[in-house]
Amino acid sequence: MTTDTADAPQASLSGRLAELESRLLAGDRRALARVLSWVESGDERGREMLRALYPRSGRARTIGLTGSPGAGKSTVTNELAKSFRARGQTVGIVAIDPSSPYTMGAILGDRVRMTELYSDEGVFIRSLASRGALGGLSAATQDVVHILDAYGKDVILIETVGAGQDEVDIAGAAQTTILVNTPNMGDEVQTLKAGIMEIADVLAVNKSDLPGADRMVSALKALLSLNPDRGWDPPVVRIVGTKGEGIDKLTEACDSHFEELQSSGKLKAAELARARQQITSLARANVLNRMRTKTGEQRLADLSEAVASRRADPHSAAAAWLADS
Amino acid sequence: MTTDTADAPQASLSGRLAELESRLLAGDRRALARVLSWVESGDERGREMLRALYPRSGRARTIGLTGSPGAGKSTVTNELAKSFRARGQTVGIVAIDPSSPYTMGAILGDRVRMTELYSDEGVFIRSLASRGALGGLSAATQDVVHILDAYGKDVILIETVGAGQDEVDIAGAAQTTILVNTPNMGDEVQTLKAGIMEIADVLAVNKSDLPGADRMVSALKALLSLNPDRGWDPPVVRIVGTKGEGIDKLTEACDSHFEELQSSGKLKAAELARARQQITSLARANVLNRMRTKTGEQRLADLSEAVASRRADPHSAAAAWLADS
């Protein structure tokens, strides 16, 4: 076994794609939008562009935001973006929560707040609606993040609802994961997807001007104390997203976590884990998806015929089928 | 895409394996037993032997027997084997039911009846205890059947309990599938795994000297009438396995079904379906199992490293990982 294939030089792009790549790298938002659409829909051109652009990724900081619907994640994402912008950093936002105002249109108040970001050239917002992407939502999201990273965004915020395993994977793949809670969630803390506390690096108590904020902070700290051996003590930060209160503290908490990742050497381990997770989910999805494509179906029919007529044994046929890409 | 890999000439075996192959093909039971152990445990030598022997398979008739525990499948298998032996045909028996006397040791009466078979050179009995085989129980069973087929057995009887999807797959992969019922099963007919009636080509009512046999026959015929468009009308045969009663009729029913398969051209279609099912289950299992092997784990670590350090993009890495066999 060698890593030849993986280490092979990147194939060069054909004329039109090469031109699109140049435009994207020069900051052309329309070129970026087109490439992201291809990546999302599993278009082969998206894969080619990703192959070409991926070596330029790896610079951006990635921050995942997750939590129950109604926790105010979009507002917090919004405020965090403004906070990074105020420092002069460029921001990419990837919204996966289907109830996010980025995804499905916002109520008036949200729109007003978000207008600032939409008109800022330093911010690029992308909602991922499609769940039909090759390799699943998690792999598609990571590809979108890679492209925004190669495009040059300094910070990428990934907003997802903490509902399913896919969403937990997505949030967990970011360097820093913020779990957004609210005082009025009450018993809902218990119903949060198991494992979501384990991936949280920073806890935000949003709407902390509401009654019950103290109780929520205590409850979260109690939950965190059940899992003390993580080498990092996740801070619990009170914020009021709609007023921008506490956002600087949240940004600072993210910075502290990132510095800890760097100094402890965990950043590299996390990047390896993310790469591994994406490879295996793509590999698994690849096998399942192949059965649903016309060429994959034809190839399987040919191999079945070869096995049935004893020209190939089943194991060699299975290996040959897997070797096709 | 080509079928080159699948159609490539079979690799020749190295010295010791080639000698083992010759001995097996000359009828050496110990050589056969060794190869089957390798095949069952997923040993690479088993795979090599299968690759070499597979082209010699495809001659044997295969008959699956399934039904609830306690239906007397082992006794029926036993009697069927004797019936085929009486015609001068050689028999292979593959027992998967973990409660089968072949598998776990029999009560005295069973042993006495089975001794005849064990001492008959024309019969080879193999129980498959391992559920840890690469590709799952279904693929391992099919490999064992291929080897017994290449070894030269005329008829291969596959006994499995109709409990899980794996078992239904196994029984369904045989050319003819017998569903063994008993009068005293009463309401259990309803609890038979859904889909098991669909794969039954012949229905046996065992222990039909017990009260309720008529009712069971009627119930089965009623169930069959719900699914009339299969082009073959599964006969319902009364037998008393322990007395050998009705076994000749059961053998004849299997013969009729086999003739129908041949004359209708369904035999080839069924063989194709079986090959397809084995290829896809091996392919799926291959991906999952690779993560559990040392080399697969190392390769995944190398590829994750390549992706994390931007020497390879995730899609190329996933394709490279799948291409390894």
XYZ file of C-alpha atoms in Angstrom:
650
model
C 0.000 0.000 0.000
C 1.263 3.425 -0.913
C -0.140 6.895 -0.671
C 0.687 7.592 -4.300
C -2.855 8.342 -5.316
C -3.408 10.697 -2.451
C -0.103 12.456 -3.014
C -0.417 12.747 -6.758
C -0.078 16.307 -8.034
C -3.399 18.091 -8.381
C -4.811 17.790 -11.877
C -4.860 21.078 -13.711
C -8.213 22.573 -14.559
C -9.505 22.979 -18.067
C -9.781 26.476 -19.581
C -13.177 27.582 -18.306
C -12.723 26.160 -14.825
C -9.236 27.640 -14.586
C -10.688 31.049 -15.432
C -13.384 30.598 -12.788
C -10.707 29.670 -10.258
C -8.736 32.826 -11.034
C -11.849 34.967 -10.646
C -12.723 33.287 -7.350
C -9.207 33.769 -5.999
C -9.360 37.415 -7.076
C -12.406 37.829 -4.819
C -15.235 37.543 -7.371
C -18.362 36.730 -5.337
C -20.314 35.435 -8.312
C -17.568 32.953 -9.162
C -17.581 31.831 -5.530
C -21.369 31.415 -5.542
C -21.251 29.290 -8.684
C -18.570 26.984 -7.315
C -20.456 26.595 -4.033
C -23.610 25.610 -5.923
C -21.683 22.903 -7.763
C -20.088 21.648 -4.557
C -23.447 21.527 -2.804
C -25.246 19.656 -5.549
C -22.457 17.106 -6.025
C -21.682 18.370 -9.549
C -18.430 16.936 -10.927
C -17.192 20.481 -11.664
C -17.522 21.252 -7.950
C -15.294 18.311 -7.192
C -12.704 19.502 -9.706
C -12.746 23.002 -8.283
C -12.422 21.614 -4.778
C -9.445 19.529 -5.842
C -7.779 22.635 -7.253
C -8.689 24.957 -4.383
C -8.280 22.634 -1.430
C -4.480 23.108 -1.168
C -5.157 26.815 -0.576
C -7.462 26.111 2.370
C -6.403 25.559 5.981
C -5.872 29.205 6.904
C -9.317 30.101 8.240
C -10.501 29.762 11.801
C -13.717 27.771 11.980
C -16.364 28.213 14.646
C -19.487 26.056 14.855
C -22.667 27.260 16.559
C -25.273 24.748 17.592
C -28.250 24.517 19.922
C -31.990 23.931 19.930
C -34.281 25.762 17.504
C -35.293 29.064 19.018
C -32.076 29.511 20.984
C -31.207 32.526 18.864
C -28.244 31.013 17.028
C -28.712 33.220 13.959
C -28.666 36.357 16.046
C -25.540 35.202 17.863
C -23.888 34.267 14.541
C -24.773 37.702 13.262
C -23.282 39.476 16.267
C -20.147 37.335 16.233
C -19.654 38.178 12.559
C -19.878 41.894 13.351
C -17.425 41.453 16.204
C -14.835 39.808 13.919
C -15.491 42.409 11.231
C -14.823 45.171 13.766
C -11.314 43.722 14.118
C -10.839 43.855 10.381
C -11.224 40.116 9.797
C -13.293 38.815 6.896
C -16.102 36.368 7.651
C -17.874 33.497 5.931
C -21.193 32.254 7.292
C -22.578 28.814 6.502
C -26.117 28.293 7.798
C -27.510 24.779 7.877
C -30.351 25.139 10.349
C -33.431 24.966 8.089
C -35.235 27.367 10.424
C -32.413 29.904 10.201
C -33.437 33.285 8.836
C -30.411 32.968 6.547
C -31.975 29.875 5.089
C -35.676 30.544 4.870
C -36.172 34.255 5.127
C -36.373 36.177 8.357
C -38.952 38.088 10.272
C -38.612 41.820 9.894
C -36.428 42.485 12.945
C -33.902 39.861 11.864
C -33.753 41.212 8.358
C -32.991 44.700 9.592
C -30.128 43.444 11.721
C -28.837 41.224 8.979
C -28.891 43.887 6.310
C -25.664 45.297 7.677
C -23.921 42.019 7.006
C -25.474 41.431 3.610
C -24.195 44.788 2.403
C -20.696 44.188 3.784
C -18.262 42.966 1.098
C -16.139 41.411 3.840
C -18.904 38.929 4.656
C -20.143 36.068 2.523
C -23.275 34.240 3.660
C -24.281 30.855 2.325
C -27.226 28.752 3.389
C -27.107 25.048 2.723
C -30.597 23.856 2.036
C -29.843 20.691 0.125
C -29.738 17.465 2.061
C -29.261 15.405 -1.057
C -25.573 16.158 -1.440
C -23.209 13.290 -2.172
C -21.596 12.177 1.042
C -24.299 13.656 3.214
C -24.828 17.068 4.710
C -21.731 16.896 6.868
C -19.326 16.286 3.962
C -21.045 18.937 1.805
C -20.782 21.489 4.608
C -17.097 20.775 5.041
C -16.544 21.238 1.306
C -18.313 24.606 1.429
C -16.084 25.577 4.366
C -12.960 24.502 2.413
C -13.975 26.701 -0.521
C -14.715 29.749 1.665
C -11.370 29.134 3.349
C -9.521 29.009 0.000
C -11.472 32.108 -1.082
C -9.691 33.875 1.760
C -12.197 34.290 4.576
C -10.411 34.683 7.929
C -13.186 33.309 10.099
C -15.933 30.886 9.088
C -19.037 30.600 11.250
C -21.102 27.454 10.808
C -24.610 27.627 12.200
C -26.485 24.366 12.657
C -29.332 23.106 14.772
C -28.238 20.492 17.315
C -30.837 17.985 16.259
C -29.330 14.987 14.509
C -26.030 13.153 14.308
C -25.233 14.957 11.053
C -25.583 18.313 12.768
C -23.487 17.237 15.736
C -20.807 16.048 13.284
C -20.893 19.388 11.490
C -20.569 21.477 14.637
C -17.953 19.091 16.001
C -15.844 19.436 12.860
C -15.235 23.137 13.578
C -12.151 24.110 15.563
C -14.305 25.737 18.227
C -17.898 24.758 18.922
C -20.305 27.089 20.701
C -23.430 25.598 22.246
C -26.138 28.262 22.421
C -28.661 27.879 25.250
C -31.461 30.076 26.612
C -32.938 30.403 30.114
C -36.445 29.586 28.939
C -35.379 26.186 27.655
C -36.057 24.730 31.090
C -36.267 20.988 30.816
C -35.049 21.034 27.254
C -31.453 20.841 28.447
C -32.106 17.209 29.195
C -33.516 16.632 25.747
C -30.506 18.050 23.935
C -29.024 15.396 21.739
C -26.778 13.168 23.805
C -23.168 13.978 23.102
C -23.737 17.623 22.291
C -22.284 18.736 25.625
C -19.164 16.698 24.833
C -18.447 18.686 21.675
C -19.115 22.120 23.205
C -15.967 24.188 23.768
C -17.791 27.370 24.735
C -21.301 27.642 26.203
C -23.390 30.731 25.581
C -26.497 31.510 27.614
C -28.393 33.743 25.216
C -31.355 35.932 26.253
C -29.689 36.125 29.660
C -31.785 39.175 30.539
C -34.718 36.767 30.944
C -35.592 35.180 34.308
C -33.886 31.867 34.932
C -30.521 32.833 33.440
C -28.698 32.144 36.732
C -30.344 28.759 37.005
C -29.339 27.882 33.446
C -25.721 28.922 34.076
C -25.633 26.748 37.215
C -27.206 23.813 35.391
C -24.679 24.009 32.566
C -21.748 24.236 34.979
C -23.112 21.207 36.838
C -23.359 19.293 33.574
C -19.810 20.283 32.621
C -18.484 19.096 35.982
C -19.674 15.581 35.095
C -17.039 15.479 32.374
C -13.984 17.139 33.921
C -11.117 15.448 32.087
C -11.143 17.269 28.796
C -8.077 19.444 29.378
C -10.120 22.551 28.661
C -12.691 24.070 30.952
C -15.530 25.321 28.715
C -16.501 28.829 29.830
C -20.185 29.704 30.244
C -20.828 33.174 28.793
C -23.992 35.213 29.367
C -25.114 37.158 26.320
C -28.106 39.060 25.003
C -27.766 38.574 21.268
C -30.456 41.057 20.249
C -28.651 43.841 22.146
C -25.128 42.716 21.334
C -24.413 42.318 25.071
C -21.651 39.917 26.053
C -20.599 39.268 22.456
C -17.085 40.561 23.033
C -16.729 38.119 25.914
C -17.948 35.336 23.629
C -15.398 36.290 20.978
C -12.689 36.361 23.636
C -13.768 32.916 24.875
C -13.407 31.627 21.309
C -9.961 33.222 21.079
C -8.874 31.622 24.356
C -10.030 28.235 23.145
C -8.198 28.659 19.858
C -5.008 29.671 21.673
C -5.320 26.614 23.888
C -5.723 24.425 20.782
C -2.563 25.914 19.325
C -0.417 25.766 22.444
C -1.477 22.235 23.375
C -0.923 20.915 19.850
C -4.574 19.816 19.702
C -5.243 21.902 16.622
C -3.386 19.449 14.407
C -5.056 16.445 16.051
C -8.471 18.029 15.520
C -7.692 18.718 11.867
C -6.634 15.092 11.436
C -9.824 13.890 13.100
C -11.898 16.121 10.846
C -10.111 14.875 7.724
C -10.601 11.298 8.842
C -14.277 11.824 9.509
C -14.794 13.400 6.093
C -12.889 10.649 4.260
C -14.842 7.843 5.903
C -18.229 9.492 5.461
C -17.433 10.168 1.788
C -16.230 6.588 1.317
C -19.329 5.114 2.876
C -21.635 7.433 0.971
C -19.735 6.694 -2.221
C -20.557 2.986 -2.015
C -24.209 3.605 -1.226
C -24.597 6.316 -3.840
C -22.959 4.288 -6.543
C -25.817 1.816 -6.435
C -28.153 4.657 -7.271
C -26.327 5.942 -10.333
C -26.778 4.649 -13.852
C -23.110 3.848 -14.472
C -22.750 2.263 -11.025
C -25.823 0.156 -11.713
C -24.479 -0.922 -15.116
C -21.085 -1.769 -13.653
C -22.744 -3.826 -10.920
C -24.829 -5.641 -13.533
C -21.662 -6.424 -15.547
C -19.840 -7.692 -12.473
C -22.830 -9.787 -11.369
C -22.862 -11.322 -14.833
C -19.118 -12.061 -14.567
C -19.648 -13.718 -11.167
C -22.738 -15.657 -12.255
C -20.864 -16.999 -15.280
C -17.794 -17.799 -13.141
C -15.484 -15.393 -14.965
C -14.848 -13.605 -11.649
C -15.189 -14.599 -8.019
C -17.404 -12.504 -5.714
C -14.549 -11.015 -3.678
C -12.597 -9.852 -6.729
C -15.810 -8.395 -8.139
C -16.542 -6.520 -4.912
C -12.984 -5.157 -4.894
C -13.270 -4.131 -8.557
C -16.557 -2.393 -7.855
C -15.036 -0.485 -4.936
C -12.011 0.473 -7.018
C -14.155 2.391 -9.508
C -14.623 6.000 -8.613
C -15.313 1.874 -17.105
C -14.347 -1.606 -18.132
C -14.746 -5.041 -16.664
C -11.022 -5.746 -17.060
C -10.387 -6.307 -13.386
C -13.296 -8.688 -13.014
C -12.365 -10.576 -16.149
C -8.665 -10.787 -15.433
C -7.323 -14.357 -15.465
C -7.360 -15.998 -12.045
C -4.057 -15.577 -10.258
C -2.202 -18.842 -9.886
C -1.744 -20.228 -6.402
C 1.595 -20.529 -4.698
C 3.095 -23.994 -4.140
C 1.467 -25.036 -0.880
C -1.946 -23.653 -1.777
C -1.767 -25.269 -5.219
C -1.059 -28.605 -3.554
C -4.000 -28.089 -1.201
C -6.213 -27.276 -4.185
C -5.182 -30.510 -5.940
C -5.905 -32.549 -2.837
C -9.282 -30.881 -2.401
C -10.231 -31.495 -6.018
C -9.138 -35.138 -5.628
C -11.724 -35.481 -2.832
C -9.521 -35.058 0.258
C -11.913 -34.158 3.096
C -9.197 -32.757 5.340
C -8.049 -30.359 2.622
C -11.666 -29.284 2.164
C -12.104 -28.738 5.910
C -8.989 -26.578 6.087
C -10.057 -24.385 3.179
C -13.537 -23.960 4.656
C -12.039 -22.839 7.970
C -10.015 -20.187 6.182
C -13.017 -19.026 4.185
C -15.148 -18.821 7.306
C -12.651 -16.847 9.340
C -11.890 -14.395 6.555
C -8.288 -15.634 6.223
C -6.546 -14.289 3.112
C -5.635 -17.862 2.080
C -9.356 -18.683 2.007
C -9.882 -15.830 -0.383
C -7.064 -17.059 -2.624
C -8.473 -20.578 -2.632
C -11.939 -19.256 -3.394
C -10.547 -17.246 -6.301
C -8.929 -20.397 -7.681
C -11.859 -22.724 -7.030
C -14.769 -20.444 -7.870
C -14.595 -21.051 -11.644
C -15.206 -24.757 -10.902
C -18.409 -24.009 -9.004
C -21.880 -23.542 -10.474
C -22.669 -27.220 -10.989
C -24.395 -28.035 -7.685
C -28.071 -27.715 -6.950
C -28.643 -25.611 -3.833
C -31.603 -26.007 -1.503
C -32.197 -23.771 1.491
C -34.262 -24.875 4.492
C -35.616 -22.294 6.874
C -38.292 -22.013 9.547
C -38.727 -21.303 13.240
C -36.568 -23.008 15.858
C -38.154 -26.325 16.794
C -39.732 -26.897 13.389
C -37.474 -29.895 12.875
C -35.327 -28.448 10.101
C -32.307 -30.594 10.999
C -34.351 -33.766 10.814
C -35.793 -32.738 7.457
C -32.319 -31.799 6.188
C -31.111 -35.194 7.318
C -33.890 -37.062 5.548
C -33.515 -35.010 2.373
C -29.796 -35.803 2.346
C -30.568 -39.528 2.595
C -33.128 -39.203 -0.184
C -30.588 -37.615 -2.559
C -27.945 -40.169 -1.512
C -30.362 -42.984 -2.366
C -30.328 -41.651 -5.934
C -26.554 -41.743 -5.962
C -26.069 -37.991 -5.639
C -23.429 -36.583 -3.285
C -24.537 -34.068 -0.672
C -23.068 -31.112 1.183
C -24.818 -29.763 4.280
C -24.232 -26.275 5.622
C -25.936 -25.641 8.969
C -26.218 -22.090 10.226
C -28.980 -22.410 12.787
C -27.095 -22.118 16.100
C -29.587 -24.502 17.695
C -29.010 -27.114 15.014
C -27.735 -30.459 16.293
C -25.097 -30.201 13.563
C -23.878 -27.037 15.205
C -24.123 -27.617 18.906
C -24.358 -31.313 19.485
C -27.560 -33.284 19.328
C -29.779 -35.117 21.716
C -29.357 -38.865 21.545
C -32.117 -39.620 19.055
C -30.765 -37.057 16.607
C -27.247 -38.390 16.909
C -28.360 -41.903 16.100
C -30.156 -40.749 12.981
C -27.279 -38.542 11.967
C -24.601 -41.163 12.419
C -25.561 -42.693 9.087
C -24.739 -39.432 7.353
C -21.548 -38.760 9.269
C -20.171 -42.125 8.259
C -21.150 -41.653 4.602
C -18.197 -40.499 2.469
C -20.693 -39.039 0.000
C -21.863 -36.478 2.549
C -19.912 -33.550 3.929
C -21.419 -31.625 6.841
C -20.252 -28.180 7.878
C -21.682 -26.007 10.594
C -21.041 -22.294 10.440
C -20.767 -20.968 13.945
C -18.823 -17.802 13.295
C -20.762 -14.627 12.862
C -17.632 -12.541 12.694
C -16.798 -13.463 9.116
C -15.784 -10.712 6.748
C -18.797 -9.646 4.738
C -21.294 -11.038 7.209
C -22.821 -14.434 7.671
C -24.604 -14.387 4.341
C -21.455 -13.814 2.276
C -19.484 -16.383 4.303
C -22.208 -18.981 3.815
C -22.221 -18.381 0.086
C -18.446 -18.808 -0.022
C -18.745 -22.122 1.836
C -21.389 -23.221 -0.685
C -19.110 -22.209 -3.597
C -16.281 -24.339 -2.176
C -18.499 -27.397 -1.592
C -19.791 -26.909 -5.128
C -16.266 -26.803 -6.573
C -15.375 -29.824 -4.416
C -17.974 -31.687 -6.438
C -21.065 -32.064 -4.272
C -24.168 -32.566 -6.423
C -26.665 -31.128 -3.954
C -26.000 -28.612 -1.205
C -28.510 -28.250 1.619
C -28.360 -25.035 3.614
C -30.150 -25.118 6.944
C -30.849 -21.808 8.638
C -33.315 -20.481 11.175
C -35.716 -17.930 9.702
C -34.990 -15.340 12.315
C -33.119 -12.364 10.929
C -32.540 -10.628 7.622
C -29.198 -12.417 7.273
C -30.918 -15.790 7.524
C -33.629 -14.829 5.049
C -30.890 -13.678 2.658
C -29.079 -16.987 3.056
C -32.139 -19.138 2.431
C -33.223 -16.861 -0.411
C -29.849 -17.218 -2.126
C -30.455 -20.950 -2.675
C -32.057 -22.056 -5.930
C -34.938 -23.666 -4.056
C -36.061 -22.589 -0.609
C -38.093 -24.849 1.658
C -40.016 -23.291 4.528
C -40.477 -25.866 7.282
C -43.593 -25.458 9.441
C -45.253 -27.588 12.127
C -48.915 -27.913 13.164
C -48.205 -26.929 16.748
C -46.821 -23.583 15.724
C -50.326 -22.142 15.875
C -50.116 -18.369 16.008
C -46.430 -18.427 15.253
C -47.180 -18.394 11.542
C -48.029 -14.761 11.945
C -44.792 -14.069 13.748
C -42.611 -15.549 11.039
C -40.276 -12.921 9.749
C -42.063 -10.784 7.195
C -40.942 -11.705 3.724
C -40.177 -15.312 4.524
C -43.303 -16.543 2.736
C -42.177 -14.589 -0.327
C -38.932 -16.529 -0.605
C -40.476 -19.978 0.008
C -40.656 -22.158 -3.121
C -41.799 -25.286 -1.294
C -43.671 -25.480 2.006
C -43.267 -28.472 4.262
C -45.635 -29.205 7.134
C -43.460 -31.303 9.385
C -44.813 -33.428 12.255
C -47.999 -33.720 10.221
C -49.101 -36.717 12.307
C -49.868 -34.238 15.064
C -53.342 -32.676 15.485
C -53.779 -29.418 13.607
C -51.898 -30.465 10.480
C -54.943 -29.909 8.252
C -55.472 -26.475 9.722
C -51.817 -25.588 9.135
C -51.989 -26.747 5.510
C -55.117 -24.625 4.965
C -53.543 -21.613 6.665
C -50.428 -21.835 4.500
C -52.480 -22.211 1.315
C -54.519 -19.180 2.339
C -51.341 -17.192 2.908
C -49.970 -18.270 -0.465
C -53.159 -17.210 -2.225
C -52.473 -13.648 -1.079
C -49.461 -13.577 -3.367
C -50.592 -15.375 -6.536
C -48.473 -13.735 -9.232
C -45.169 -15.498 -8.761
C -45.342 -17.787 -11.781
C -44.834 -20.793 -9.549
C -47.393 -22.275 -7.227
C -45.494 -23.381 -4.094
C -46.668 -26.866 -3.138
C -47.520 -27.630 0.495
C -46.101 -31.037 1.437
C -47.031 -33.008 4.555
C -44.123 -34.849 6.100
C -43.133 -36.642 9.292
C -39.414 -36.086 9.379
C -38.676 -38.454 12.247
C -40.331 -41.339 10.331
C -39.090 -40.315 6.905
C -42.720 -40.010 5.737
C -43.404 -37.700 2.804
C -39.724 -37.035 2.164
C -39.856 -38.464 -1.359
C -42.703 -36.048 -2.136
C -40.620 -33.209 -0.740
C -37.670 -34.189 -2.928
C -39.986 -34.393 -5.942
C -41.393 -30.949 -5.125
C -37.821 -29.600 -5.107
C -37.171 -31.321 -8.442
C -40.310 -29.812 -9.965
C -39.299 -26.375 -8.793
C -35.809 -26.784 -10.207
C -37.214 -27.918 -13.568
C -39.496 -24.908 -13.603
C -36.484 -22.641 -12.904
C -34.636 -24.186 -15.826
C -37.491 -24.173 -18.343
C -38.579 -20.613 -17.503
C -35.038 -19.242 -17.684
C -35.347 -18.040 -14.070
C -32.318 -20.041 -12.997
C -29.952 -17.617 -14.667
C -31.801 -14.593 -13.293
C -31.659 -16.051 -9.785
C -27.933 -16.706 -10.116
C -27.414 -13.115 -11.244
C -29.439 -11.822 -8.298
C -27.420 -13.970 -5.919
C -24.118 -12.729 -7.380
C -25.313 -9.158 -7.127
C -26.390 -9.579 -3.544
C -23.035 -11.087 -2.586
C -21.023 -8.388 -4.369
C -22.885 -5.535 -2.706
C -22.827 -7.074 0.758
C -19.081 -7.741 0.404
C -18.469 -4.212 -0.860
C -20.356 -2.646 2.007
C -18.730 -4.897 4.571
C -15.333 -4.245 3.008
C -15.562 -0.525 3.714
C -16.737 -1.045 7.274
C -14.254 -3.807 8.007
C -11.316 -1.928 6.603
C -11.599 0.562 9.429
C -11.099 -2.315 11.836
C -7.934 -3.754 10.301
C -4.428 -2.622 11.079
C -3.435 -1.852 7.491
C -6.767 -0.173 6.756
C -6.362 1.916 9.872
C -2.802 2.879 8.903
C -3.867 3.762 5.375
C -6.713 5.894 6.710
C -4.286 7.631 9.079
C -1.917 8.343 6.157
C -4.730 9.711 4.010
C -6.101 11.820 6.874
C -2.597 13.240 7.301
C -2.423 13.999 3.565
C -5.802 15.765 3.710
C -5.008 17.652 6.918
C -1.731 18.893 5.415
C -3.496 19.787 2.124
C -1.513 17.317 0.019
C -4.780 15.637 -1.002
C -8.401 16.766 -1.075
C -11.004 14.737 0.845
C -12.753 13.335 -2.239
C -9.539 12.066 -3.827
C -8.556 10.560 -0.479
C -11.908 8.783 -0.129
C -11.561 7.428 -3.675
C -8.002 6.281 -2.965
C -9.123 4.569 0.221
C -11.895 2.750 -1.613
C -9.514 1.731 -4.395
C -7.337 -0.260 -1.973
C -8.389 -3.837 -1.596
